[in-house]
mmCIF file of C-alpha atoms and ligand atoms in Angstrom:
data_model
loop_
_atom_site.group_PDB
_atom_site.id
_atom_site.type_symbol
_atom_site.label_atom_id
_atom_site.label_comp_id
_atom_site.label_asym_id
_atom_site.label_seq_id
_atom_site.Cartn_x
_atom_site.Cartn_y
_atom_site.Cartn_z
ATOM 1 C CA MET A 879 74.157 65.663 116.001
ATOM 2 C CA PRO A 880 75.523 68.785 117.698
ATOM 3 C CA GLU A 881 72.925 71.377 118.415
ATOM 4 C CA LYS A 882 72.385 74.048 115.756
ATOM 5 C CA LEU A 883 72.915 77.602 117.023
ATOM 6 C CA TYR A 884 70.449 80.238 115.922
ATOM 7 C CA ILE A 885 71.609 83.801 115.488
ATOM 8 C CA GLY A 886 69.655 87.025 115.281
ATOM 9 C CA MET A 887 71.427 89.831 113.462
ATOM 10 C CA ALA A 888 70.510 93.501 113.930
ATOM 11 C CA GLY A 889 71.765 95.558 110.985
ATOM 12 C CA PHE A 890 72.235 94.578 107.371
ATOM 13 C CA GLY A 891 74.598 97.149 105.921
ATOM 14 C CA THR A 892 78.130 96.513 104.646
ATOM 15 C CA VAL A 893 79.143 94.447 107.694
ATOM 16 C CA GLY A 894 75.861 92.539 108.086
ATOM 17 C CA ARG A 895 75.949 91.502 104.446
ATOM 18 C CA GLY A 896 79.578 90.490 104.853
ATOM 19 C CA VAL A 897 78.658 88.247 107.797
ATOM 20 C CA TYR A 898 75.794 86.687 105.854
ATOM 21 C CA THR A 899 77.967 86.072 102.764
ATOM 22 C CA VAL A 900 80.990 84.608 104.532
ATOM 23 C CA LEU A 901 78.849 82.388 106.778
ATOM 24 C CA LYS A 902 77.039 81.042 103.730
ATOM 25 C CA ARG A 903 80.265 80.486 101.796
ATOM 26 C CA ASN A 904 82.213 78.915 104.673
ATOM 27 C CA ALA A 905 79.377 77.201 106.571
ATOM 28 C CA GLU A 906 81.007 73.792 106.455
ATOM 29 C CA ILE A 907 84.426 74.981 107.679
ATOM 30 C CA ILE A 908 82.799 77.041 110.417
ATOM 31 C CA GLU A 909 80.697 74.068 111.561
ATOM 32 C CA ARG A 910 83.740 71.800 111.637
ATOM 33 C CA ARG A 911 85.816 74.314 113.583
ATOM 34 C CA SER A 912 83.160 75.427 116.024
ATOM 35 C CA GLY A 913 81.375 72.119 116.523
ATOM 36 C CA HIS A 914 77.985 73.653 115.654
ATOM 37 C CA ALA A 915 76.067 74.636 112.566
ATOM 38 C CA LEU A 916 75.378 78.360 112.748
ATOM 39 C CA GLU A 917 72.242 79.766 111.200
ATOM 40 C CA ILE A 918 71.160 83.380 110.878
ATOM 41 C CA LYS A 919 67.512 82.898 111.711
ATOM 42 C CA THR A 920 66.377 86.515 111.840
ATOM 43 C CA ILE A 921 67.711 89.735 110.364
ATOM 44 C CA VAL A 922 66.421 93.087 111.567
ATOM 45 C CA CYS A 923 66.913 96.039 109.239
ATOM 46 C CA ARG A 924 65.122 99.088 107.846
ATOM 47 C CA ASP A 925 64.882 98.207 104.143
ATOM 48 C CA ILE A 926 63.257 94.770 104.213
ATOM 49 C CA LYS A 927 62.759 94.520 100.468
ATOM 50 C CA LYS A 928 66.376 95.296 99.618
ATOM 51 C CA ALA A 929 67.544 92.825 102.272
ATOM 52 C CA HIS A 930 65.265 90.118 100.823
ATOM 53 C CA ASP A 931 66.929 90.497 97.422
ATOM 54 C CA PHE A 932 70.243 89.692 99.110
ATOM 55 C CA ALA A 933 69.248 87.087 101.704
ATOM 56 C CA ASN A 934 66.119 85.360 100.478
ATOM 57 C CA GLU A 935 65.881 82.551 103.022
ATOM 58 C CA ALA A 936 66.255 84.518 106.278
ATOM 59 C CA ASN A 937 63.386 85.900 108.298
ATOM 60 C CA ILE A 938 63.752 89.648 107.674
ATOM 61 C CA VAL A 939 61.803 92.100 109.809
ATOM 62 C CA ASN A 940 62.134 95.607 111.199
ATOM 63 C CA ASP A 941 61.422 94.916 114.870
ATOM 64 C CA LEU A 942 64.359 94.271 117.227
ATOM 65 C CA ASN A 943 62.047 92.369 119.600
ATOM 66 C CA ALA A 944 61.872 89.615 116.986
ATOM 67 C CA ILE A 945 65.410 88.740 118.133
ATOM 68 C CA ILE A 946 65.182 89.718 121.812
ATOM 69 C CA ASP A 947 61.981 87.718 122.435
ATOM 70 C CA ASP A 948 62.859 84.621 120.416
ATOM 71 C CA PRO A 949 63.935 81.882 122.876
ATOM 72 C CA GLU A 950 65.441 79.816 120.048
ATOM 73 C CA ILE A 951 67.997 82.557 119.259
ATOM 74 C CA SER A 952 70.986 82.191 121.567
ATOM 75 C CA ILE A 953 73.325 84.804 120.053
ATOM 76 C CA ALA A 954 72.448 88.396 119.146
ATOM 77 C CA VAL A 955 74.760 90.040 116.616
ATOM 78 C CA GLU A 956 74.692 93.853 116.610
ATOM 79 C CA VAL A 957 76.091 95.451 113.463
ATOM 80 C CA MET A 958 73.833 98.506 113.302
ATOM 81 C CA GLY A 959 76.264 100.979 114.824
ATOM 82 C CA GLY A 960 75.324 104.082 116.819
ATOM 83 C CA ILE A 961 74.099 104.268 120.401
ATOM 84 C CA LYS A 962 70.316 104.199 119.937
ATOM 85 C CA PRO A 963 68.781 101.662 119.662
ATOM 86 C CA ALA A 964 71.942 99.482 119.722
ATOM 87 C CA LYS A 965 72.519 99.915 123.468
ATOM 88 C CA SER A 966 69.038 98.913 124.591
ATOM 89 C CA PHE A 967 69.021 96.061 122.055
ATOM 90 C CA ILE A 968 72.228 94.636 123.544
ATOM 91 C CA LEU A 969 71.147 95.120 127.169
ATOM 92 C CA ASN A 970 67.751 93.518 126.537
ATOM 93 C CA ALA A 971 69.321 90.627 124.639
ATOM 94 C CA ILE A 972 71.663 89.990 127.608
ATOM 95 C CA ARG A 973 68.754 90.185 130.069
ATOM 96 C CA ASN A 974 66.866 87.661 127.932
ATOM 97 C CA GLY A 975 69.737 85.185 128.185
ATOM 98 C CA LYS A 976 71.544 85.776 124.892
ATOM 99 C CA ASP A 977 75.253 86.129 124.296
ATOM 100 C CA VAL A 978 76.177 89.126 122.162
ATOM 101 C CA VAL A 979 78.618 89.865 119.349
ATOM 102 C CA THR A 980 79.007 93.515 118.463
ATOM 103 C CA ALA A 981 81.128 95.605 116.113
ATOM 104 C CA ASN A 982 80.030 98.810 117.812
ATOM 105 C CA LYS A 983 83.110 100.763 118.893
ATOM 106 C CA ALA A 984 81.239 104.021 119.582
ATOM 107 C CA LEU A 985 78.914 102.208 121.971
ATOM 108 C CA LEU A 986 81.618 100.251 123.807
ATOM 109 C CA ALA A 987 83.904 103.283 124.085
ATOM 110 C CA THR A 988 81.177 105.234 125.853
ATOM 111 C CA HIS A 989 79.000 102.601 127.608
ATOM 112 C CA GLY A 990 81.313 99.566 127.713
ATOM 113 C CA ASP A 991 81.450 99.367 131.508
ATOM 114 C CA GLU A 992 77.662 99.277 131.807
ATOM 115 C CA ILE A 993 77.294 96.648 129.099
ATOM 116 C CA PHE A 994 80.034 94.365 130.445
ATOM 117 C CA ARG A 995 78.688 94.681 134.005
ATOM 118 C CA GLU A 996 75.229 93.663 132.806
ATOM 119 C CA ALA A 997 76.728 90.684 130.960
ATOM 120 C CA GLN A 998 78.631 89.637 134.078
ATOM 121 C CA LYS A 999 75.480 89.941 136.194
ATOM 122 C CA HIS A 1000 73.520 87.689 133.833
ATOM 123 C CA ASN A 1001 76.417 85.317 133.224
ATOM 124 C CA ARG A 1002 76.446 86.169 129.510
ATOM 125 C CA ARG A 1003 79.329 86.942 127.151
ATOM 126 C CA VAL A 1004 79.786 90.038 124.982
ATOM 127 C CA TYR A 1005 82.399 89.640 122.248
ATOM 128 C CA PHE A 1006 83.643 92.571 120.199
ATOM 129 C CA GLU A 1007 86.595 91.600 117.997
ATOM 130 C CA ALA A 1008 85.158 93.538 115.035
ATOM 131 C CA SER A 1009 85.014 96.798 116.989
ATOM 132 C CA VAL A 1010 88.716 97.573 116.530
ATOM 133 C CA ALA A 1011 90.881 97.306 113.406
ATOM 134 C CA GLY A 1012 88.338 95.385 111.275
ATOM 135 C CA GLY A 1013 89.528 91.855 110.623
ATOM 136 C CA ILE A 1014 92.811 92.025 112.581
ATOM 137 C CA PRO A 1015 92.440 89.841 115.702
ATOM 138 C CA ILE A 1016 93.801 92.558 117.986
ATOM 139 C CA ILE A 1017 91.318 92.042 120.832
ATOM 140 C CA LYS A 1018 92.321 88.385 120.950
ATOM 141 C CA ALA A 1019 95.997 89.354 120.832
ATOM 142 C CA LEU A 1020 95.591 91.608 123.879
ATOM 143 C CA ARG A 1021 93.289 89.319 125.882
ATOM 144 C CA GLU A 1022 94.862 85.998 125.029
ATOM 145 C CA GLY A 1023 98.223 86.088 123.269
ATOM 146 C CA LEU A 1024 99.616 88.891 125.432
ATOM 147 C CA ALA A 1025 97.722 87.957 128.592
ATOM 148 C CA ALA A 1026 100.943 87.438 130.558
ATOM 149 C CA ASN A 1027 102.583 90.684 129.436
ATOM 150 C CA GLN A 1028 102.767 94.139 130.949
ATOM 151 C CA ILE A 1029 101.806 96.440 128.101
ATOM 152 C CA PHE A 1030 103.843 99.640 127.785
ATOM 153 C CA GLU A 1031 102.545 101.225 124.605
ATOM 154 C CA ILE A 1032 99.976 100.749 121.840
ATOM 155 C CA THR A 1033 100.339 102.653 118.572
ATOM 156 C CA GLY A 1034 97.693 102.161 115.904
ATOM 157 C CA ILE A 1035 96.502 103.166 112.488
ATOM 158 C CA LEU A 1036 92.892 102.347 113.289
ATOM 159 C CA ASN A 1037 90.749 104.069 110.696
ATOM 160 C CA GLY A 1038 90.643 102.696 107.163
ATOM 161 C CA THR A 1039 88.942 105.778 105.742
ATOM 162 C CA CYS A 1040 91.574 108.203 107.062
ATOM 163 C CA ASN A 1041 94.401 105.935 106.043
ATOM 164 C CA TYR A 1042 92.910 105.608 102.561
ATOM 165 C CA ILE A 1043 92.639 109.412 102.258
ATOM 166 C CA LEU A 1044 96.155 110.121 103.544
ATOM 167 C CA SER A 1045 97.707 107.362 101.415
ATOM 168 C CA SER A 1046 95.965 108.754 98.309
ATOM 169 C CA MET A 1047 97.223 112.258 99.126
ATOM 170 C CA HIS A 1048 100.777 110.891 99.395
ATOM 171 C CA GLN A 1049 100.554 108.966 96.137
ATOM 172 C CA SER A 1050 99.151 111.642 93.831
ATOM 173 C CA PRO A 1051 97.779 115.178 94.056
ATOM 174 C CA VAL A 1052 94.209 114.010 94.728
ATOM 175 C CA SER A 1053 92.038 116.318 96.830
ATOM 176 C CA PHE A 1054 90.880 115.400 100.335
ATOM 177 C CA GLU A 1055 87.229 115.465 99.193
ATOM 178 C CA ASP A 1056 87.772 113.117 96.223
ATOM 179 C CA ALA A 1057 89.728 110.633 98.326
ATOM 180 C CA LEU A 1058 86.937 110.661 100.946
ATOM 181 C CA LYS A 1059 84.289 110.046 98.273
ATOM 182 C CA GLU A 1060 86.258 107.055 97.003
ATOM 183 C CA ALA A 1061 86.596 105.620 100.541
ATOM 184 C CA GLN A 1062 82.822 105.994 101.011
ATOM 185 C CA LYS A 1063 82.184 104.283 97.682
ATOM 186 C CA LEU A 1064 84.343 101.354 98.772
ATOM 187 C CA GLY A 1065 82.240 100.951 101.939
ATOM 188 C CA TYR A 1066 84.956 101.931 104.450
ATOM 189 C CA ALA A 1067 83.449 105.101 105.928
ATOM 190 C CA GLU A 1068 80.964 105.391 108.780
ATOM 191 C CA ALA A 1069 77.361 106.385 107.952
ATOM 192 C CA ASP A 1070 78.437 109.855 109.083
ATOM 193 C CA PRO A 1071 82.053 110.215 107.838
ATOM 194 C CA THR A 1072 82.660 113.035 110.337
ATOM 195 C CA PHE A 1073 83.353 110.247 112.837
ATOM 196 C CA ASP A 1074 86.192 109.051 110.597
ATOM 197 C CA ILE A 1075 87.835 112.281 109.503
ATOM 198 C CA GLU A 1076 87.532 114.089 112.851
ATOM 199 C CA GLY A 1077 89.349 111.230 114.597
ATOM 200 C CA LEU A 1078 86.371 110.160 116.737
ATOM 201 C CA ASP A 1079 86.236 106.617 115.347
ATOM 202 C CA THR A 1080 89.962 106.208 115.994
ATOM 203 C CA GLY A 1081 89.451 107.594 119.509
ATOM 204 C CA HIS A 1082 86.670 105.078 120.176
ATOM 205 C CA LYS A 1083 88.913 102.219 119.085
ATOM 206 C CA LEU A 1084 91.868 103.432 121.148
ATOM 207 C CA THR A 1085 89.590 103.748 124.196
ATOM 208 C CA ILE A 1086 88.741 100.043 123.848
ATOM 209 C CA LEU A 1087 92.363 98.954 123.365
ATOM 210 C CA SER A 1088 93.473 101.114 126.281
ATOM 211 C CA ALA A 1089 90.759 99.649 128.529
ATOM 212 C CA LEU A 1090 91.956 96.140 127.692
ATOM 213 C CA ALA A 1091 95.666 96.912 128.023
ATOM 214 C CA PHE A 1092 95.687 99.321 130.962
ATOM 215 C CA GLY A 1093 92.310 98.985 132.688
ATOM 216 C CA THR A 1094 91.340 102.583 131.846
ATOM 217 C CA PRO A 1095 87.581 103.304 131.859
ATOM 218 C CA TYR A 1096 85.455 102.973 128.725
ATOM 219 C CA GLN A 1097 85.074 106.708 128.777
ATOM 220 C CA PHE A 1098 85.909 108.300 125.455
ATOM 221 C CA ASP A 1099 87.138 111.877 125.764
ATOM 222 C CA SER A 1100 86.773 113.824 122.515
ATOM 223 C CA SER A 1101 89.096 116.587 123.724
ATOM 224 C CA ARG A 1102 92.026 114.235 123.208
ATOM 225 C CA VAL A 1103 91.462 113.596 119.510
ATOM 226 C CA CYS A 1104 92.319 115.554 116.392
ATOM 227 C CA GLY A 1105 91.350 114.377 112.904
ATOM 228 C CA ILE A 1106 92.816 114.850 109.457
ATOM 229 C CA THR A 1107 90.641 117.619 107.986
ATOM 230 C CA SER A 1108 93.377 120.224 108.307
ATOM 231 C CA VAL A 1109 96.070 118.106 106.614
ATOM 232 C CA SER A 1110 96.836 119.782 103.288
ATOM 233 C CA SER A 1111 98.730 118.656 100.213
ATOM 234 C CA THR A 1112 101.399 121.259 101.106
ATOM 235 C CA ASP A 1113 102.008 119.514 104.453
ATOM 236 C CA VAL A 1114 102.158 116.171 102.661
ATOM 237 C CA LYS A 1115 104.823 117.638 100.347
ATOM 238 C CA TYR A 1116 106.981 118.959 103.228
ATOM 239 C CA ALA A 1117 106.575 115.773 105.252
ATOM 240 C CA GLN A 1118 107.924 113.863 102.242
ATOM 241 C CA LYS A 1119 110.829 116.307 101.816
ATOM 242 C CA PHE A 1120 111.859 115.690 105.452
ATOM 243 C CA GLY A 1121 111.546 111.889 105.041
ATOM 244 C CA PHE A 1122 108.179 111.356 106.761
ATOM 245 C CA VAL A 1123 104.709 110.014 105.922
ATOM 246 C CA ILE A 1124 101.600 111.543 107.549
ATOM 247 C CA LYS A 1125 99.394 109.019 109.362
ATOM 248 C CA LEU A 1126 96.496 109.413 111.763
ATOM 249 C CA LEU A 1127 98.102 107.732 114.783
ATOM 250 C CA ALA A 1128 96.393 106.564 117.940
ATOM 251 C CA ILE A 1129 98.790 106.216 120.862
ATOM 252 C CA ALA A 1130 98.166 104.990 124.403
ATOM 253 C CA ARG A 1131 101.264 104.862 126.574
ATOM 254 C CA LYS A 1132 101.842 103.792 130.158
ATOM 255 C CA ASN A 1133 103.992 106.318 131.969
ATOM 256 C CA LYS A 1134 105.304 106.065 135.521
ATOM 257 C CA ASP A 1135 101.995 106.923 137.160
ATOM 258 C CA ASN A 1136 99.547 107.687 134.384
ATOM 259 C CA ILE A 1137 98.473 106.869 130.841
ATOM 260 C CA SER A 1138 98.855 109.244 127.925
ATOM 261 C CA PHE A 1139 96.220 108.974 125.209
ATOM 262 C CA SER A 1140 96.302 110.796 121.884
ATOM 263 C CA VAL A 1141 94.853 110.660 118.382
ATOM 264 C CA SER A 1142 96.383 113.061 115.887
ATOM 265 C CA PRO A 1143 97.850 113.329 112.403
ATOM 266 C CA THR A 1144 101.487 112.461 112.965
ATOM 267 C CA LEU A 1145 104.663 112.457 110.891
ATOM 268 C CA VAL A 1146 106.004 108.915 110.822
ATOM 269 C CA PRO A 1147 109.600 108.238 109.689
ATOM 270 C CA GLU A 1148 109.530 106.846 106.170
ATOM 271 C CA ASN A 1149 111.733 103.845 107.094
ATOM 272 C CA THR A 1150 109.294 102.308 109.619
ATOM 273 C CA PHE A 1151 106.595 99.630 109.224
ATOM 274 C CA LEU A 1152 103.822 102.078 110.135
ATOM 275 C CA ALA A 1153 104.761 104.399 107.279
ATOM 276 C CA HIS A 1154 104.099 101.574 104.813
ATOM 277 C CA VAL A 1155 100.583 100.748 105.986
ATOM 278 C CA ASN A 1156 98.604 102.051 103.016
ATOM 279 C CA ALA A 1157 95.062 102.337 101.650
ATOM 280 C CA ALA A 1158 92.374 101.075 104.047
ATOM 281 C CA MET A 1159 94.790 98.782 105.882
ATOM 282 C CA ASN A 1160 95.156 99.080 109.650
ATOM 283 C CA ALA A 1161 98.091 98.232 111.884
ATOM 284 C CA VAL A 1162 98.805 98.065 115.582
ATOM 285 C CA GLU A 1163 102.224 98.033 117.222
ATOM 286 C CA ILE A 1164 102.351 96.847 120.821
ATOM 287 C CA LYS A 1165 105.314 97.161 123.176
ATOM 288 C CA SER A 1166 105.174 94.772 126.098
ATOM 289 C CA ASP A 1167 107.673 93.370 128.584
ATOM 290 C CA ALA A 1168 107.908 89.673 127.717
ATOM 291 C CA LEU A 1169 107.274 89.689 123.963
ATOM 292 C CA GLY A 1170 108.928 93.035 123.191
ATOM 293 C CA THR A 1171 107.564 94.820 120.128
ATOM 294 C CA SER A 1172 104.890 93.002 118.128
ATOM 295 C CA PHE A 1173 103.109 94.218 114.998
ATOM 296 C CA TYR A 1174 99.611 93.360 113.702
ATOM 297 C CA TYR A 1175 98.552 94.272 110.179
ATOM 298 C CA GLY A 1176 95.481 93.693 108.014
ATOM 299 C CA ALA A 1177 92.288 95.056 106.511
ATOM 300 C CA GLY A 1178 90.716 97.495 108.961
ATOM 301 C CA ALA A 1179 87.402 98.152 107.244
ATOM 302 C CA GLY A 1180 85.009 96.721 104.679
ATOM 303 C CA GLY A 1181 82.347 94.008 104.675
ATOM 304 C CA GLU A 1182 84.196 90.715 104.588
ATOM 305 C CA PRO A 1183 87.260 91.691 106.671
ATOM 306 C CA THR A 1184 84.962 92.927 109.453
ATOM 307 C CA ALA A 1185 82.741 89.865 109.008
ATOM 308 C CA SER A 1186 85.832 87.724 109.555
ATOM 309 C CA ALA A 1187 86.084 89.170 113.077
ATOM 310 C CA VAL A 1188 82.339 88.878 113.804
ATOM 311 C CA LEU A 1189 82.360 85.232 112.704
ATOM 312 C CA ALA A 1190 85.496 84.494 114.755
ATOM 313 C CA ASP A 1191 83.533 85.676 117.802
ATOM 314 C CA LEU A 1192 80.601 83.467 116.820
ATOM 315 C CA VAL A 1193 82.943 80.493 116.543
ATOM 316 C CA ASP A 1194 84.374 81.297 119.985
ATOM 317 C CA LEU A 1195 80.893 81.417 121.480
ATOM 318 C CA ALA A 1196 79.873 78.196 119.732
ATOM 319 C CA ARG A 1197 82.963 76.467 121.136
ATOM 320 C CA GLY A 1198 81.910 77.564 124.604
ATOM 321 C CA ASN A 1199 85.086 79.589 125.161
ATOM 322 C CA GLN A 1200 84.868 81.632 128.316
ATOM 323 C CA VAL A 1201 86.684 84.887 128.854
ATOM 324 C CA SER A 1202 85.870 87.130 131.762
ATOM 325 C CA MET A 1203 84.144 90.409 130.975
ATOM 326 C CA PRO A 1204 86.759 93.138 130.402
ATOM 327 C CA LEU A 1205 85.617 95.532 133.126
ATOM 328 C CA SER A 1206 87.799 98.592 133.564
ATOM 329 C CA GLU A 1207 89.590 99.115 136.845
ATOM 330 C CA ALA A 1208 87.846 102.485 137.125
ATOM 331 C CA ASN A 1209 89.842 105.347 138.570
ATOM 332 C CA SER A 1210 92.883 103.154 139.034
ATOM 333 C CA VAL A 1211 94.741 104.876 136.228
ATOM 334 C CA ALA A 1212 94.907 108.617 135.747
ATOM 335 C CA LEU A 1213 95.216 110.042 132.264
ATOM 336 C CA MET A 1214 98.334 112.121 131.728
ATOM 337 C CA PRO A 1215 97.649 115.875 131.662
ATOM 338 C CA ILE A 1216 97.994 117.046 128.072
ATOM 339 C CA ASP A 1217 100.524 119.746 128.965
ATOM 340 C CA ALA A 1218 102.871 117.175 130.487
ATOM 341 C CA VAL A 1219 103.287 115.414 127.133
ATOM 342 C CA ASN A 1220 106.707 115.675 125.435
ATOM 343 C CA ASP A 1221 106.954 115.462 121.646
ATOM 344 C CA LYS A 1222 108.949 116.378 118.580
ATOM 345 C CA ASN A 1223 106.873 118.695 116.363
ATOM 346 C CA TYR A 1224 106.419 119.718 112.759
ATOM 347 C CA ILE A 1225 105.438 123.347 112.295
ATOM 348 C CA ARG A 1226 104.721 125.204 109.059
ATOM 349 C CA LEU A 1227 104.255 128.960 109.108
ATOM 350 C CA HIS A 1228 102.621 130.355 106.015
ATOM 351 C CA ALA A 1229 102.438 134.113 105.281
ATOM 352 C CA PRO A 1230 103.603 136.559 102.625
ATOM 353 C CA LEU A 1231 107.327 137.283 103.041
ATOM 354 C CA ILE A 1232 107.567 134.928 106.037
ATOM 355 C CA ASN A 1233 110.838 133.642 104.595
ATOM 356 C CA GLU A 1234 112.480 136.928 105.549
ATOM 357 C CA LYS A 1235 111.430 136.516 109.184
ATOM 358 C CA ALA A 1236 113.132 133.185 109.928
ATOM 359 C CA GLY A 1237 115.473 134.878 112.431
ATOM 360 C CA LEU A 1238 112.573 136.202 114.521
ATOM 361 C CA VAL A 1239 110.897 132.768 114.661
ATOM 362 C CA GLU A 1240 114.174 131.099 115.640
ATOM 363 C CA GLN A 1241 114.550 133.662 118.418
ATOM 364 C CA ILE A 1242 111.079 132.888 119.778
ATOM 365 C CA PHE A 1243 111.828 129.153 119.827
ATOM 366 C CA LYS A 1244 115.078 129.904 121.691
ATOM 367 C CA GLN A 1245 113.227 131.974 124.312
ATOM 368 C CA PHE A 1246 111.078 128.935 125.075
ATOM 369 C CA ASP A 1247 114.059 126.600 125.085
ATOM 370 C CA ILE A 1248 112.852 124.735 121.979
ATOM 371 C CA ARG A 1249 115.674 123.374 119.859
ATOM 372 C CA ILE A 1250 115.270 123.190 116.071
ATOM 373 C CA ASP A 1251 116.323 119.970 114.394
ATOM 374 C CA LYS A 1252 115.601 120.838 110.740
ATOM 375 C CA GLU A 1253 114.408 123.903 108.879
ATOM 376 C CA MET A 1254 113.212 124.669 105.341
ATOM 377 C CA SER A 1255 112.248 128.008 103.829
ATOM 378 C CA GLU A 1256 110.471 128.398 100.480
ATOM 379 C CA GLU A 1257 107.394 129.889 98.744
ATOM 380 C CA ASN A 1258 106.010 131.843 101.744
ATOM 381 C CA ASN A 1259 106.430 128.778 103.948
ATOM 382 C CA LEU A 1260 108.819 128.419 106.869
ATOM 383 C CA VAL A 1261 108.920 124.814 108.042
ATOM 384 C CA PHE A 1262 110.599 123.500 111.202
ATOM 385 C CA ILE A 1263 111.111 120.132 112.832
ATOM 386 C CA THR A 1264 111.783 120.626 116.547
ATOM 387 C CA HIS A 1265 113.585 118.395 119.019
ATOM 388 C CA GLU A 1266 111.442 116.912 121.783
ATOM 389 C CA CYS A 1267 109.871 119.558 124.028
ATOM 390 C CA SER A 1268 106.937 119.837 126.426
ATOM 391 C CA GLU A 1269 103.494 120.569 125.004
ATOM 392 C CA ASN A 1270 103.318 123.464 127.432
ATOM 393 C CA ARG A 1271 106.402 125.243 126.127
ATOM 394 C CA PHE A 1272 105.483 124.470 122.534
ATOM 395 C CA SER A 1273 102.014 125.984 122.771
ATOM 396 C CA SER A 1274 103.405 129.064 124.555
ATOM 397 C CA ALA A 1275 105.879 129.540 121.679
ATOM 398 C CA LEU A 1276 103.019 129.205 119.162
ATOM 399 C CA ASP A 1277 101.032 131.860 121.042
ATOM 400 C CA ARG A 1278 104.028 134.190 120.922
ATOM 401 C CA ILE A 1279 104.451 133.591 117.159
ATOM 402 C CA ARG A 1280 100.767 134.319 116.626
ATOM 403 C CA ARG A 1281 100.988 137.546 118.575
ATOM 404 C CA SER A 1282 104.167 138.644 116.796
ATOM 405 C CA PHE A 1283 102.832 138.036 113.278
ATOM 406 C CA GLY A 1284 99.139 138.836 113.755
ATOM 407 C CA GLU A 1285 96.243 137.693 111.566
ATOM 408 C CA THR A 1286 98.272 137.244 108.400
ATOM 409 C CA ILE A 1287 99.989 134.032 109.501
ATOM 410 C CA ALA A 1288 98.618 130.482 109.127
ATOM 411 C CA ILE A 1289 100.195 127.956 111.491
ATOM 412 C CA HIS A 1290 100.087 124.209 110.736
ATOM 413 C CA VAL A 1291 101.331 121.858 113.450
ATOM 414 C CA MET A 1292 101.710 118.082 113.714
ATOM 415 C CA LYS A 1293 103.426 115.673 116.099
ATOM 416 C CA ILE A 1294 106.346 113.518 115.033
ATOM 417 C CA LYS A 1295 106.378 109.840 115.995
ATOM 418 C CA LYS A 1296 109.014 109.080 118.633
HETATM 419 N N1 HSE B 2682 84.757 103.674 109.265
HETATM 420 C C1 HSE B 2682 85.653 102.723 109.834
HETATM 421 C C2 HSE B 2682 87.008 102.870 109.162
HETATM 422 C C3 HSE B 2682 85.101 101.343 109.628
HETATM 423 O O1 HSE B 2682 87.095 103.572 108.151
HETATM 424 O O2 HSE B 2682 87.971 102.305 109.653
HETATM 425 C C4 HSE B 2682 85.787 100.285 110.417
HETATM 426 O O3 HSE B 2682 85.673 100.492 111.790
#
């Protein structure tokens, strides 16, 4: 009889319950495929009574040491989220000889190097498929399927909540707040949805993908992310009129001697795959030398899709698969200075009688050598799509517009996908 593997799971929210449910439902398949029966021996969570109603046969407690100090438990699953106490739980589990499976993107994006180094030191494995893009096996794709490729560019829709909100705003005139409430009700959003809508969650996920693809440090930099809170239904309307769909895009690109990294609401041409990734679905497009362009699509949030990734990691561990810890090649890759980035831009100027001032705005763009591709003027809105230009020149032109028109003007800007 193959040895049974005992698991301790910290966290019993949407994802933890998903793991419990899918493991129970598919126990036989999982045993056959992994060669071991897997049993969740201990669950650690805050609301013990509520957890008991859901999982009556597990040992449910509220002390993380019940997992860390149990020699029978060989794998610690961390699905609590947040930094404290998740980080010390994982480090102590590693030090006590346990392998770890975590879905914690915020933790890995900020302390990944420390955690992977500790795992390497103790000859333990830390798996994290569920940390990026929910159930899509994108970590496996990068580490295994594309292992022989040079990666040039990763473009992702990595946050189910934001994609749900933006898709709803494109489909009908629903407000941002109502769409967010619905996403929370469906269990997609973080405990604090600010992480979703301000782009931080997407930034955490891109940091992990970029570390795997380019060796950049697990060092999330919030100055490089912009969320979707300023996207209005008016911008959605103009994007549609110009043939675009607004998506929160995460892009990491290898340039000649640096990596550019950005998260921002972006206009995506309507006739591309990315534009058709709707609701809470996620997608990742990877450009690499041998394979060319590959596309990965699936559910990016929610209990069972995320559980699918956690359980895939558990199966990997049970099979004894070994992958080396994904340490970053610290300082080997410089991030591209933001002002060296070149993009096409969408810009909407909103002010009373702005439509009569189109000539002045065109003149300002010309002074900064910014060419206009398309233009629309209606209802106190002047909307432009520019040709590609440097971020430097573009922000100087915006400053000049602001100074010329004063307080009365509202300026809405978004990037356009190359
Ligand atoms: N809040 C995240 C999202 C959950 O909406 O994508 C999955 O990481």
